[in-house]
């Protein structure tokens, strides 16, 4: 066995990988052998965590939003992730496409119609005067959907990606979550603590990825039923997962610069085509007015909505929407952050924060405004009942809306293609990142390790769908997010400590360089005279 292969095997055979693998495998086995019991436990755990720690999720994510903007617009914003002369590897369009594809592209497609129509048919309980199905309900639905899919949703991704990027490219650390904590826990030793941090990150990632893949499978199944009358159920969903796995395998073997890069560009191009088509085929004026008013309401209610709770209502709206979303993003953040870091070398801190925390949410808001606005227009002014269809099954939302448009079948087929490419890209990106995290930060994990994680994620996703449905997927995110949120808080302290020291050393070096130049000028002047 040559040296490289031996090193790959040693990286593969470590406690972080095996403990993570065993925990996830046992969870999958539980779901396969006792799906009803898993579903019941999922309901109990979801209600307990969301009800007990909901305030923590809301406060922590708002803190991350403010922390990220502070770093971007402070004196640290000019720090470049890499050497001072390092240039970005990917052009802006490709970079944003990869951000959007590996992040929440799937979520936006799934909830882009489903969420505003849910709020339209059952308004948030904070203003009792808003009645379902009215223009007031439509306005409330849009800005709440914008809020839930806006900046907050990307705050965790941005912070984790920035922390990892900084420590990899400025401090030359490994691609591990635990290495982002070196300024707090020390750069050597404490192996049990480091392994625990990385294991928590891996398990959170698996749960977050499985949630996203599960949503994609549900919606693709709905789309196939709408366009081709395919049956809806576990058999079709299993076939979708198998086909996804085959495509993912080809992409995974192609590597980062081919498979994921090309898929990401395809994703964003398809998304733009669909947005433009629906914008001009649908009620264009109404859509543009809806987006404008919704953004204004979103900004006006930004801080109030960030910290509202269900305490003075009889419902669980906050628990079911923003708390679920924030937990999902925290669980998803090790994967997205690690992947974003991998493609962001050469960006400044300011470019990174604005690119990751503003650009993808802006695309998402426009998507919701176009697709959700069109659906609301149909229900308000054309007598359709898309809100009723969404109440019965959220996965049917997009296709119920497209059925009412000219060229609806063609747009539905394009939507299925978009969902599938998002699904494959997410699986490909996730297994790449899990491979790095479970092999001591190997920047090019082997195909074998990626296939192992791909198989496990697909298994967990399909088991959760069969055993507990959408609520099971939501619970998986909440369980994975809670311990990792504590890890992220420590990482905030660590990053701030490191970046301050880096800035101070850089300024001192610049000052020394300035003195050297002045000294050389003085010496040159004296020698000439």
Short mmCIF file of C-alpha atoms in Angstrom, two decimals:
data_model
loop_
_atom_site.label_atom_id
_atom_site.label_comp_id
_atom_site.label_asym_id
_atom_site.label_seq_id
_atom_site.Cartn_x
_atom_site.Cartn_y
_atom_site.Cartn_z
CA UNK A 1 0.00 0.00 0.00
CA UNK A 2 1.53 3.36 -0.99
CA UNK A 3 1.82 6.27 1.46
CA UNK A 4 -1.17 8.29 0.15
CA UNK A 5 -3.55 5.33 0.34
CA UNK A 6 -2.33 4.49 3.83
CA UNK A 7 -2.90 8.08 4.98
CA UNK A 8 -6.42 8.01 3.48
CA UNK A 9 -7.20 4.81 5.36
CA UNK A 10 -5.89 6.23 8.66
CA UNK A 11 -8.01 9.36 8.22
CA UNK A 12 -10.99 7.16 7.55
CA UNK A 13 -10.46 4.97 10.62
CA UNK A 14 -10.90 7.49 13.43
CA UNK A 15 -13.22 7.74 16.42
CA UNK A 16 -15.06 10.79 15.06
CA UNK A 17 -16.17 8.88 11.98
CA UNK A 18 -17.11 5.67 13.77
CA UNK A 19 -19.06 7.25 16.64
CA UNK A 20 -20.98 9.51 14.22
CA UNK A 21 -21.60 6.60 11.89
CA UNK A 22 -22.90 4.37 14.71
CA UNK A 23 -25.21 7.05 16.18
CA UNK A 24 -26.77 7.87 12.80
CA UNK A 25 -27.04 4.17 11.87
CA UNK A 26 -28.81 3.35 15.15
CA UNK A 27 -31.26 6.21 14.54
CA UNK A 28 -31.97 4.89 11.03
CA UNK A 29 -32.34 1.34 12.37
CA UNK A 30 -34.82 2.52 15.02
CA UNK A 31 -36.93 4.18 12.34
CA UNK A 32 -36.82 1.10 10.13
CA UNK A 33 -37.79 -1.37 12.88
CA UNK A 34 -40.24 0.76 14.88
CA UNK A 35 -41.52 3.59 12.65
CA UNK A 36 -44.68 4.18 14.71
CA UNK A 37 -42.71 4.55 17.93
CA UNK A 38 -40.28 6.93 16.22
CA UNK A 39 -43.19 9.03 14.97
CA UNK A 40 -44.68 9.27 18.49
CA UNK A 41 -41.35 10.19 20.03
CA UNK A 42 -40.77 12.75 17.29
CA UNK A 43 -44.00 14.54 18.20
CA UNK A 44 -43.17 14.56 21.92
CA UNK A 45 -39.57 15.76 21.46
CA UNK A 46 -40.54 18.44 18.93
CA UNK A 47 -43.15 19.94 21.28
CA UNK A 48 -40.79 19.84 24.26
CA UNK A 49 -37.75 21.41 22.57
CA UNK A 50 -39.70 24.06 20.65
CA UNK A 51 -41.79 24.95 23.70
CA UNK A 52 -38.90 25.05 26.17
CA UNK A 53 -36.04 26.46 24.11
CA UNK A 54 -37.88 28.51 21.48
CA UNK A 55 -36.81 31.79 23.11
CA UNK A 56 -33.18 30.67 22.85
CA UNK A 57 -33.39 29.99 19.10
CA UNK A 58 -34.96 33.41 18.45
CA UNK A 59 -32.48 35.36 20.57
CA UNK A 60 -29.43 33.49 19.33
CA UNK A 61 -30.21 33.88 15.63
CA UNK A 62 -30.84 37.63 16.05
CA UNK A 63 -27.49 37.81 17.84
CA UNK A 64 -25.82 36.10 14.86
CA UNK A 65 -27.41 38.60 12.43
CA UNK A 66 -26.02 41.54 14.41
CA UNK A 67 -22.66 39.85 14.98
CA UNK A 68 -22.18 39.16 11.27
CA UNK A 69 -23.06 42.72 10.27
CA UNK A 70 -20.73 44.07 12.96
CA UNK A 71 -17.79 42.13 11.51
CA UNK A 72 -18.69 43.19 7.95
CA UNK A 73 -18.94 46.93 8.60
CA UNK A 74 -16.28 47.26 11.29
CA UNK A 75 -12.57 47.74 10.68
CA UNK A 76 -12.32 43.95 10.32
CA UNK A 77 -14.43 43.96 7.15
CA UNK A 78 -11.38 44.59 4.94
CA UNK A 79 -9.58 41.43 6.10
CA UNK A 80 -9.21 39.06 3.17
CA UNK A 81 -9.85 35.33 3.61
CA UNK A 82 -6.46 34.23 2.37
CA UNK A 83 -3.36 36.26 1.62
CA UNK A 84 -3.81 39.98 1.05
CA UNK A 85 -3.28 39.47 -2.69
CA UNK A 86 -5.46 36.35 -3.03
CA UNK A 87 -8.13 36.55 -5.74
CA UNK A 88 -11.49 34.69 -5.60
CA UNK A 89 -11.46 31.36 -7.42
CA UNK A 90 -15.04 31.53 -8.71
CA UNK A 91 -16.75 34.41 -10.58
CA UNK A 92 -19.60 36.17 -8.77
CA UNK A 93 -22.49 34.43 -10.62
CA UNK A 94 -21.04 30.96 -10.04
CA UNK A 95 -20.24 31.77 -6.41
CA UNK A 96 -23.79 32.96 -5.66
CA UNK A 97 -25.23 30.01 -7.61
CA UNK A 98 -23.23 27.59 -5.48
CA UNK A 99 -24.30 29.43 -2.30
CA UNK A 100 -27.95 29.27 -3.28
CA UNK A 101 -27.83 25.65 -4.40
CA UNK A 102 -26.07 24.23 -1.37
CA UNK A 103 -28.03 26.44 1.00
CA UNK A 104 -31.76 26.75 0.97
CA UNK A 105 -32.72 26.49 -2.68
CA UNK A 106 -34.80 23.41 -1.85
CA UNK A 107 -36.53 25.20 1.02
CA UNK A 108 -37.47 28.19 -1.14
CA UNK A 109 -38.96 25.98 -3.86
CA UNK A 110 -40.91 23.93 -1.30
CA UNK A 111 -42.21 26.81 0.83
CA UNK A 112 -42.28 29.59 -1.81
CA UNK A 113 -46.00 28.99 -2.40
CA UNK A 114 -46.84 26.79 0.58
CA UNK A 115 -45.86 29.27 3.30
CA UNK A 116 -47.61 32.45 2.13
CA UNK A 117 -50.73 30.43 1.23
CA UNK A 118 -50.72 28.78 4.66
CA UNK A 119 -50.59 32.21 6.34
CA UNK A 120 -53.22 33.51 3.90
CA UNK A 121 -55.60 30.70 4.83
CA UNK A 122 -54.69 30.77 8.54
CA UNK A 123 -53.17 34.16 9.50
CA UNK A 124 -50.64 34.50 12.34
CA UNK A 125 -52.55 35.03 15.61
CA UNK A 126 -50.96 38.33 16.62
CA UNK A 127 -53.67 40.54 15.09
CA UNK A 128 -57.17 39.06 15.66
CA UNK A 129 -58.70 41.59 13.27
CA UNK A 130 -57.01 39.90 10.26
CA UNK A 131 -59.44 37.42 8.73
CA UNK A 132 -58.41 34.47 6.56
CA UNK A 133 -58.69 34.92 2.80
CA UNK A 134 -58.82 38.73 2.88
CA UNK A 135 -56.48 41.38 1.45
CA UNK A 136 -55.21 42.04 4.98
CA UNK A 137 -54.41 38.34 5.34
CA UNK A 138 -52.56 38.44 1.99
CA UNK A 139 -50.40 41.37 3.10
CA UNK A 140 -49.64 39.74 6.45
CA UNK A 141 -48.85 36.44 4.74
CA UNK A 142 -46.29 37.94 2.37
CA UNK A 143 -44.19 39.89 4.85
CA UNK A 144 -44.16 37.01 7.33
CA UNK A 145 -43.01 34.66 4.56
CA UNK A 146 -40.30 37.19 3.62
CA UNK A 147 -39.21 37.38 7.26
CA UNK A 148 -39.05 33.62 7.78
CA UNK A 149 -37.00 33.15 4.58
CA UNK A 150 -34.89 36.31 4.86
CA UNK A 151 -31.66 37.36 6.51
CA UNK A 152 -32.21 35.42 9.74
CA UNK A 153 -32.35 32.16 7.84
CA UNK A 154 -28.86 32.72 6.47
CA UNK A 155 -27.26 34.12 9.65
CA UNK A 156 -26.09 30.71 10.90
CA UNK A 157 -24.73 29.75 7.47
CA UNK A 158 -22.86 33.04 7.23
CA UNK A 159 -21.25 32.83 10.64
CA UNK A 160 -20.15 29.18 10.36
CA UNK A 161 -18.81 29.76 6.85
CA UNK A 162 -16.95 32.90 7.92
CA UNK A 163 -15.43 31.23 10.98
CA UNK A 164 -14.24 28.20 9.02
CA UNK A 165 -12.95 30.35 6.13
CA UNK A 166 -11.03 32.58 8.51
CA UNK A 167 -9.35 29.74 10.39
CA UNK A 168 -8.55 27.77 7.23
CA UNK A 169 -7.22 30.63 5.09
CA UNK A 170 -5.83 33.05 7.70
CA UNK A 171 -4.73 30.66 10.45
CA UNK A 172 -4.01 27.58 8.27
CA UNK A 173 -6.13 25.29 10.44
CA UNK A 174 -7.91 22.12 9.30
CA UNK A 175 -11.43 22.01 7.84
CA UNK A 176 -12.99 21.10 11.18
CA UNK A 177 -15.54 22.85 13.38
CA UNK A 178 -13.40 22.10 16.43
CA UNK A 179 -10.45 24.03 14.98
CA UNK A 180 -12.53 27.22 14.93
CA UNK A 181 -12.38 27.11 18.74
CA UNK A 182 -8.61 27.04 19.12
CA UNK A 183 -8.38 30.59 20.58
CA UNK A 184 -10.73 29.45 23.38
CA UNK A 185 -9.77 25.81 24.01
CA UNK A 186 -6.14 25.93 22.82
CA UNK A 187 -4.53 24.71 19.62
CA UNK A 188 -3.29 21.38 21.00
CA UNK A 189 -4.63 18.60 23.18
CA UNK A 190 -8.18 18.16 24.51
CA UNK A 191 -8.86 15.43 21.95
CA UNK A 192 -12.07 14.15 23.63
CA UNK A 193 -13.53 17.67 23.61
CA UNK A 194 -12.53 18.22 19.98
CA UNK A 195 -14.00 14.90 18.89
CA UNK A 196 -17.24 15.68 20.73
CA UNK A 197 -17.56 19.04 18.95
CA UNK A 198 -16.98 17.45 15.54
CA UNK A 199 -19.37 14.58 16.27
CA UNK A 200 -22.11 17.05 17.27
CA UNK A 201 -21.48 18.95 14.03
CA UNK A 202 -21.66 15.78 11.92
CA UNK A 203 -24.89 14.53 13.54
CA UNK A 204 -26.49 17.99 13.23
CA UNK A 205 -25.50 18.08 9.56
CA UNK A 206 -26.97 14.64 8.84
CA UNK A 207 -30.28 15.63 10.47
CA UNK A 208 -30.42 18.98 8.64
CA UNK A 209 -29.54 17.44 5.28
CA UNK A 210 -32.02 14.60 5.74
CA UNK A 211 -34.75 17.17 6.44
CA UNK A 212 -34.01 19.05 3.23
CA UNK A 213 -33.77 15.92 1.10
CA UNK A 214 -37.02 14.66 2.61
CA UNK A 215 -38.83 17.87 1.66
CA UNK A 216 -37.50 17.58 -1.90
CA UNK A 217 -38.66 14.01 -2.23
CA UNK A 218 -42.17 14.90 -0.98
CA UNK A 219 -42.47 17.77 -3.46
CA UNK A 220 -41.04 15.87 -6.43
CA UNK A 221 -43.55 13.10 -5.71
CA UNK A 222 -46.33 15.70 -5.69
CA UNK A 223 -45.10 17.18 -8.97
CA UNK A 224 -44.94 13.81 -10.68
CA UNK A 225 -48.47 13.14 -9.51
CA UNK A 226 -49.68 16.50 -10.81
CA UNK A 227 -48.06 16.23 -14.24
CA UNK A 228 -47.88 12.49 -14.91
CA UNK A 229 -50.49 11.11 -12.47
CA UNK A 230 -47.77 9.15 -10.66
CA UNK A 231 -48.95 7.55 -7.39
CA UNK A 232 -48.15 9.37 -4.15
CA UNK A 233 -46.65 7.24 -1.41
CA UNK A 234 -43.62 5.51 0.03
CA UNK A 235 -42.93 3.36 -3.06
CA UNK A 236 -42.65 6.35 -5.40
CA UNK A 237 -40.63 8.26 -2.81
CA UNK A 238 -38.20 5.36 -2.46
CA UNK A 239 -37.74 5.27 -6.25
CA UNK A 240 -37.04 9.03 -6.26
CA UNK A 241 -34.37 8.55 -3.56
CA UNK A 242 -32.74 5.71 -5.50
CA UNK A 243 -32.62 7.74 -8.73
CA UNK A 244 -31.25 10.71 -6.79
CA UNK A 245 -28.58 8.46 -5.29
CA UNK A 246 -27.47 7.28 -8.73
CA UNK A 247 -27.15 10.84 -10.06
CA UNK A 248 -25.45 11.97 -6.87
CA UNK A 249 -22.89 9.16 -7.24
CA UNK A 250 -21.92 10.38 -10.71
CA UNK A 251 -21.66 13.98 -9.49
CA UNK A 252 -19.70 13.01 -6.37
CA UNK A 253 -17.14 11.14 -8.44
CA UNK A 254 -16.75 14.19 -10.74
CA UNK A 255 -15.39 16.38 -7.94
CA UNK A 256 -16.14 19.89 -6.67
CA UNK A 257 -15.01 21.85 -9.72
CA UNK A 258 -17.05 19.81 -12.16
CA UNK A 259 -20.12 18.13 -10.65
CA UNK A 260 -21.22 20.66 -8.02
CA UNK A 261 -20.10 23.71 -10.03
CA UNK A 262 -22.05 22.74 -13.16
CA UNK A 263 -25.11 21.60 -11.20
CA UNK A 264 -25.16 24.89 -9.26
CA UNK A 265 -25.05 26.97 -12.43
CA UNK A 266 -27.86 24.82 -13.86
CA UNK A 267 -29.91 25.30 -10.68
CA UNK A 268 -29.69 29.08 -10.69
CA UNK A 269 -30.32 29.29 -14.44
CA UNK A 270 -33.46 27.12 -14.12
CA UNK A 271 -34.63 29.15 -11.12
CA UNK A 272 -34.19 32.42 -13.04
CA UNK A 273 -36.03 31.03 -16.09
CA UNK A 274 -38.96 29.94 -13.90
CA UNK A 275 -39.08 33.26 -12.05
CA UNK A 276 -39.05 35.33 -15.22
CA UNK A 277 -41.64 33.08 -16.90
CA UNK A 278 -44.10 33.23 -13.98
CA UNK A 279 -43.49 36.97 -13.51
CA UNK A 280 -44.55 37.77 -17.08
CA UNK A 281 -47.13 35.02 -17.58
CA UNK A 282 -48.73 35.76 -14.22
CA UNK A 283 -50.17 39.02 -12.80
CA UNK A 284 -46.99 41.10 -13.29
CA UNK A 285 -48.19 44.37 -11.76
CA UNK A 286 -49.70 42.66 -8.72
CA UNK A 287 -46.49 40.65 -8.17
CA UNK A 288 -44.22 43.73 -8.26
CA UNK A 289 -46.51 45.66 -5.92
CA UNK A 290 -46.67 42.67 -3.56
CA UNK A 291 -42.87 42.40 -3.40
CA UNK A 292 -42.47 46.15 -2.82
CA UNK A 293 -45.06 46.28 -0.02
CA UNK A 294 -43.86 43.02 1.51
CA UNK A 295 -40.24 44.20 1.73
CA UNK A 296 -41.39 47.45 3.36
CA UNK A 297 -43.45 45.56 5.95
CA UNK A 298 -40.56 43.13 6.51
CA UNK A 299 -38.11 45.93 7.27
CA UNK A 300 -40.63 47.81 9.42
CA UNK A 301 -41.31 44.74 11.60
CA UNK A 302 -37.75 43.35 11.56
CA UNK A 303 -36.84 43.56 15.26
CA UNK A 304 -40.33 43.07 16.66
CA UNK A 305 -40.77 39.89 14.61
CA UNK A 306 -37.30 38.66 15.58
CA UNK A 307 -38.27 38.25 19.23
CA UNK A 308 -42.03 37.61 19.26
CA UNK A 309 -43.32 34.52 21.05
CA UNK A 310 -46.59 32.61 21.39
CA UNK A 311 -46.98 33.56 25.07
CA UNK A 312 -50.10 35.72 24.60
CA UNK A 313 -51.80 33.60 21.96
CA UNK A 314 -53.59 30.28 22.04
CA UNK A 315 -51.55 28.85 19.16
CA UNK A 316 -48.05 27.62 18.32
CA UNK A 317 -47.38 29.79 15.27
CA UNK A 318 -43.91 30.97 16.31
CA UNK A 319 -43.01 27.44 17.34
CA UNK A 320 -44.19 26.04 14.00
CA UNK A 321 -42.55 28.66 11.77
CA UNK A 322 -39.58 30.84 12.79
CA UNK A 323 -38.38 28.53 15.59
CA UNK A 324 -38.53 25.54 13.26
CA UNK A 325 -36.73 27.50 10.52
CA UNK A 326 -33.99 28.78 12.82
CA UNK A 327 -33.39 25.32 14.26
CA UNK A 328 -33.25 23.89 10.75
CA UNK A 329 -30.66 26.45 9.66
CA UNK A 330 -28.52 25.84 12.75
CA UNK A 331 -28.58 22.08 12.07
CA UNK A 332 -27.82 22.71 8.39
CA UNK A 333 -25.06 25.28 9.10
CA UNK A 334 -22.03 22.96 9.55
CA UNK A 335 -22.59 21.63 6.04
CA UNK A 336 -23.42 24.93 4.36
CA UNK A 337 -20.73 26.80 6.29
CA UNK A 338 -18.05 24.25 5.47
CA UNK A 339 -19.04 24.19 1.81
CA UNK A 340 -19.25 27.99 1.56
CA UNK A 341 -15.80 28.26 3.14
CA UNK A 342 -14.43 25.83 0.56
CA UNK A 343 -15.52 28.11 -2.32
CA UNK A 344 -14.87 31.55 -0.76
CA UNK A 345 -11.10 31.88 -0.58
CA UNK A 346 -10.05 35.37 -1.65
CA UNK A 347 -13.21 37.20 -0.51
CA UNK A 348 -12.99 39.91 2.13
CA UNK A 349 -14.99 39.55 5.34
CA UNK A 350 -17.35 42.28 4.10
CA UNK A 351 -17.83 40.62 0.69
CA UNK A 352 -18.41 37.29 2.39
CA UNK A 353 -21.07 38.52 4.82
CA UNK A 354 -22.96 40.56 2.23
CA UNK A 355 -22.68 37.81 -0.39
CA UNK A 356 -23.86 35.00 1.87
CA UNK A 357 -26.33 36.77 4.18
CA UNK A 358 -27.93 39.16 1.67
CA UNK A 359 -27.75 37.83 -1.91
CA UNK A 360 -29.40 34.37 -1.46
CA UNK A 361 -32.18 35.72 0.83
CA UNK A 362 -32.87 38.44 -1.74
CA UNK A 363 -33.29 35.78 -4.44
CA UNK A 364 -35.54 33.86 -2.06
CA UNK A 365 -37.72 36.89 -1.32
CA UNK A 366 -38.13 37.58 -5.04
CA UNK A 367 -39.05 33.91 -5.61
CA UNK A 368 -41.68 33.99 -2.84
CA UNK A 369 -43.00 37.32 -4.13
CA UNK A 370 -43.43 35.93 -7.65
CA UNK A 371 -44.78 32.45 -6.89
CA UNK A 372 -46.56 33.17 -3.61
CA UNK A 373 -47.91 36.47 -4.96
CA UNK A 374 -49.31 34.71 -8.03
CA UNK A 375 -51.03 32.09 -5.87
CA UNK A 376 -52.57 34.75 -3.62
CA UNK A 377 -53.80 36.66 -6.70
CA UNK A 378 -55.57 33.54 -7.97
CA UNK A 379 -57.32 32.94 -4.64
CA UNK A 380 -58.22 36.60 -4.08
CA UNK A 381 -59.45 37.54 -7.53
CA UNK A 382 -60.09 34.36 -9.54
CA UNK A 383 -61.91 32.15 -7.04
CA UNK A 384 -59.36 29.34 -6.84
CA UNK A 385 -58.68 27.46 -3.58
CA UNK A 386 -54.91 26.99 -3.58
CA UNK A 387 -54.89 27.76 0.18
CA UNK A 388 -57.22 24.80 0.71
CA UNK A 389 -54.98 22.47 -1.29
CA UNK A 390 -51.96 23.64 0.72
CA UNK A 391 -53.80 23.02 4.00
CA UNK A 392 -54.38 19.43 2.89
CA UNK A 393 -50.80 18.85 1.68
CA UNK A 394 -48.08 21.58 1.60
CA UNK A 395 -46.07 19.57 -0.96
CA UNK A 396 -48.77 20.23 -3.59
CA UNK A 397 -48.56 24.04 -3.26
CA UNK A 398 -46.29 24.89 -6.19
CA UNK A 399 -48.04 22.59 -8.64
CA UNK A 400 -51.52 23.70 -7.56
CA UNK A 401 -50.51 27.25 -8.47
CA UNK A 402 -48.87 26.28 -11.77
CA UNK A 403 -52.04 24.40 -12.82
CA UNK A 404 -53.78 27.78 -13.11
CA UNK A 405 -51.17 29.35 -15.40
CA UNK A 406 -50.83 29.12 -19.18
CA UNK A 407 -48.05 26.66 -20.03
CA UNK A 408 -48.53 25.27 -16.52
CA UNK A 409 -47.49 21.72 -17.47
CA UNK A 410 -44.23 22.91 -19.03
CA UNK A 411 -43.46 25.06 -16.00
CA UNK A 412 -44.28 22.12 -13.73
CA UNK A 413 -41.81 19.88 -15.59
CA UNK A 414 -39.13 22.58 -15.29
CA UNK A 415 -39.92 22.82 -11.57
CA UNK A 416 -39.49 19.08 -11.13
CA UNK A 417 -36.12 19.31 -12.92
CA UNK A 418 -35.11 22.20 -10.65
CA UNK A 419 -36.09 20.29 -7.52
CA UNK A 420 -34.19 17.24 -8.69
CA UNK A 421 -31.00 19.16 -9.50
CA UNK A 422 -31.27 20.92 -6.12
CA UNK A 423 -31.70 17.51 -4.50
CA UNK A 424 -28.62 16.05 -6.19
CA UNK A 425 -26.52 19.17 -5.51
CA UNK A 426 -27.46 19.20 -1.84
CA UNK A 427 -26.64 15.50 -1.44
CA UNK A 428 -23.36 15.90 -3.33
CA UNK A 429 -22.29 18.97 -1.34
CA UNK A 430 -23.33 17.45 1.98
CA UNK A 431 -21.44 14.20 1.53
CA UNK A 432 -18.35 16.14 0.44
CA UNK A 433 -18.51 18.18 3.66
CA UNK A 434 -19.32 15.19 5.88
CA UNK A 435 -16.36 13.43 4.31
CA UNK A 436 -14.08 16.32 5.32
CA UNK A 437 -15.47 16.55 8.86
CA UNK A 438 -15.15 12.82 9.52
CA UNK A 439 -11.61 12.40 8.14
CA UNK A 440 -9.72 14.98 10.22
CA UNK A 441 -10.35 17.80 7.75
CA UNK A 442 -9.22 16.03 4.56
CA UNK A 443 -9.89 18.59 1.79
CA UNK A 444 -10.41 15.81 -0.77
CA UNK A 445 -12.27 12.98 0.97
CA UNK A 446 -12.37 9.65 -0.82
CA UNK A 447 -15.32 8.52 -2.91
CA UNK A 448 -15.90 5.65 -0.47
CA UNK A 449 -16.49 7.93 2.53
CA UNK A 450 -18.79 10.17 0.47
CA UNK A 451 -20.82 7.17 -0.68
CA UNK A 452 -21.16 5.93 2.92
CA UNK A 453 -22.55 9.27 4.09
CA UNK A 454 -24.74 9.56 1.00
CA UNK A 455 -26.28 6.16 1.73
CA UNK A 456 -26.91 7.06 5.39
CA UNK A 457 -28.49 10.43 4.60
CA UNK A 458 -30.79 8.92 1.99
CA UNK A 459 -31.79 6.18 4.45
CA UNK A 460 -32.54 8.64 7.26
CA UNK A 461 -34.58 10.86 4.91
CA UNK A 462 -36.79 8.07 3.61
CA UNK A 463 -37.23 6.53 7.09
CA UNK A 464 -38.30 9.90 8.52
CA UNK A 465 -40.80 10.40 5.68
CA UNK A 466 -42.33 6.96 6.15
CA UNK A 467 -42.35 6.94 9.97
CA UNK A 468 -43.25 10.51 10.91
CA UNK A 469 -43.72 12.56 7.74
CA UNK A 470 -43.07 16.30 7.74
CA UNK A 471 -43.12 16.54 11.53
CA UNK A 472 -40.44 13.86 11.76
CA UNK A 473 -38.23 15.87 9.41
CA UNK A 474 -38.79 19.01 11.51
CA UNK A 475 -37.98 17.15 14.73
CA UNK A 476 -34.71 15.84 13.32
CA UNK A 477 -33.58 19.43 12.73
CA UNK A 478 -34.56 20.56 16.23
CA UNK A 479 -32.71 17.66 17.88
CA UNK A 480 -29.58 18.30 15.83
CA UNK A 481 -29.63 22.07 16.32
CA UNK A 482 -29.86 22.46 20.09
CA UNK A 483 -26.38 21.23 21.13
CA UNK A 484 -24.77 22.75 18.07
CA UNK A 485 -26.14 26.21 18.92
CA UNK A 486 -24.04 26.11 22.11
CA UNK A 487 -20.99 25.19 20.01
CA UNK A 488 -21.67 28.16 17.73
CA UNK A 489 -21.85 30.59 20.64
CA UNK A 490 -18.38 29.52 21.81
CA UNK A 491 -17.16 29.81 18.20
CA UNK A 492 -18.34 33.46 18.13
CA UNK A 493 -16.10 34.27 21.07
CA UNK A 494 -13.25 32.37 19.45
CA UNK A 495 -13.55 34.12 16.07
CA UNK A 496 -13.75 37.59 17.61
CA UNK A 497 -10.69 36.91 19.75
CA UNK A 498 -8.68 35.61 16.77
CA UNK A 499 -9.72 38.33 14.34
CA UNK A 500 -8.84 41.10 16.81
CA UNK A 501 -5.38 39.62 17.32
CA UNK A 502 -4.95 39.19 13.56
CA UNK A 503 -5.94 42.82 12.94
CA UNK A 504 -3.55 44.07 15.62
CA UNK A 505 -0.64 42.06 14.21
CA UNK A 506 -1.44 43.20 10.66
CA UNK A 507 -1.47 46.86 11.72
CA UNK A 508 1.82 46.42 13.58
CA UNK A 509 3.38 44.78 10.52
CA UNK A 510 2.12 47.59 8.30
CA UNK A 511 3.57 50.13 10.71
CA UNK A 512 6.94 48.33 10.71
CA UNK A 513 6.88 48.24 6.90
CA UNK A 514 6.14 51.97 6.80
CA UNK A 515 9.09 52.67 9.12
CA UNK A 516 11.35 50.47 6.94
CA UNK A 517 10.37 52.44 3.83
CA UNK A 518 11.02 55.73 5.58
CA UNK A 519 14.37 54.46 6.84
CA UNK A 520 15.36 53.37 3.33
CA UNK A 521 14.38 56.79 1.96
CA UNK A 522 16.49 58.50 4.63
CA UNK A 523 19.46 56.22 3.92
CA UNK A 524 19.08 56.81 0.18
CA UNK A 525 18.95 60.57 0.71
CA UNK A 526 22.05 60.52 2.95
CA UNK A 527 24.04 58.41 0.48
CA UNK A 528 23.17 60.81 -2.36
CA UNK A 529 24.38 63.74 -0.33
#
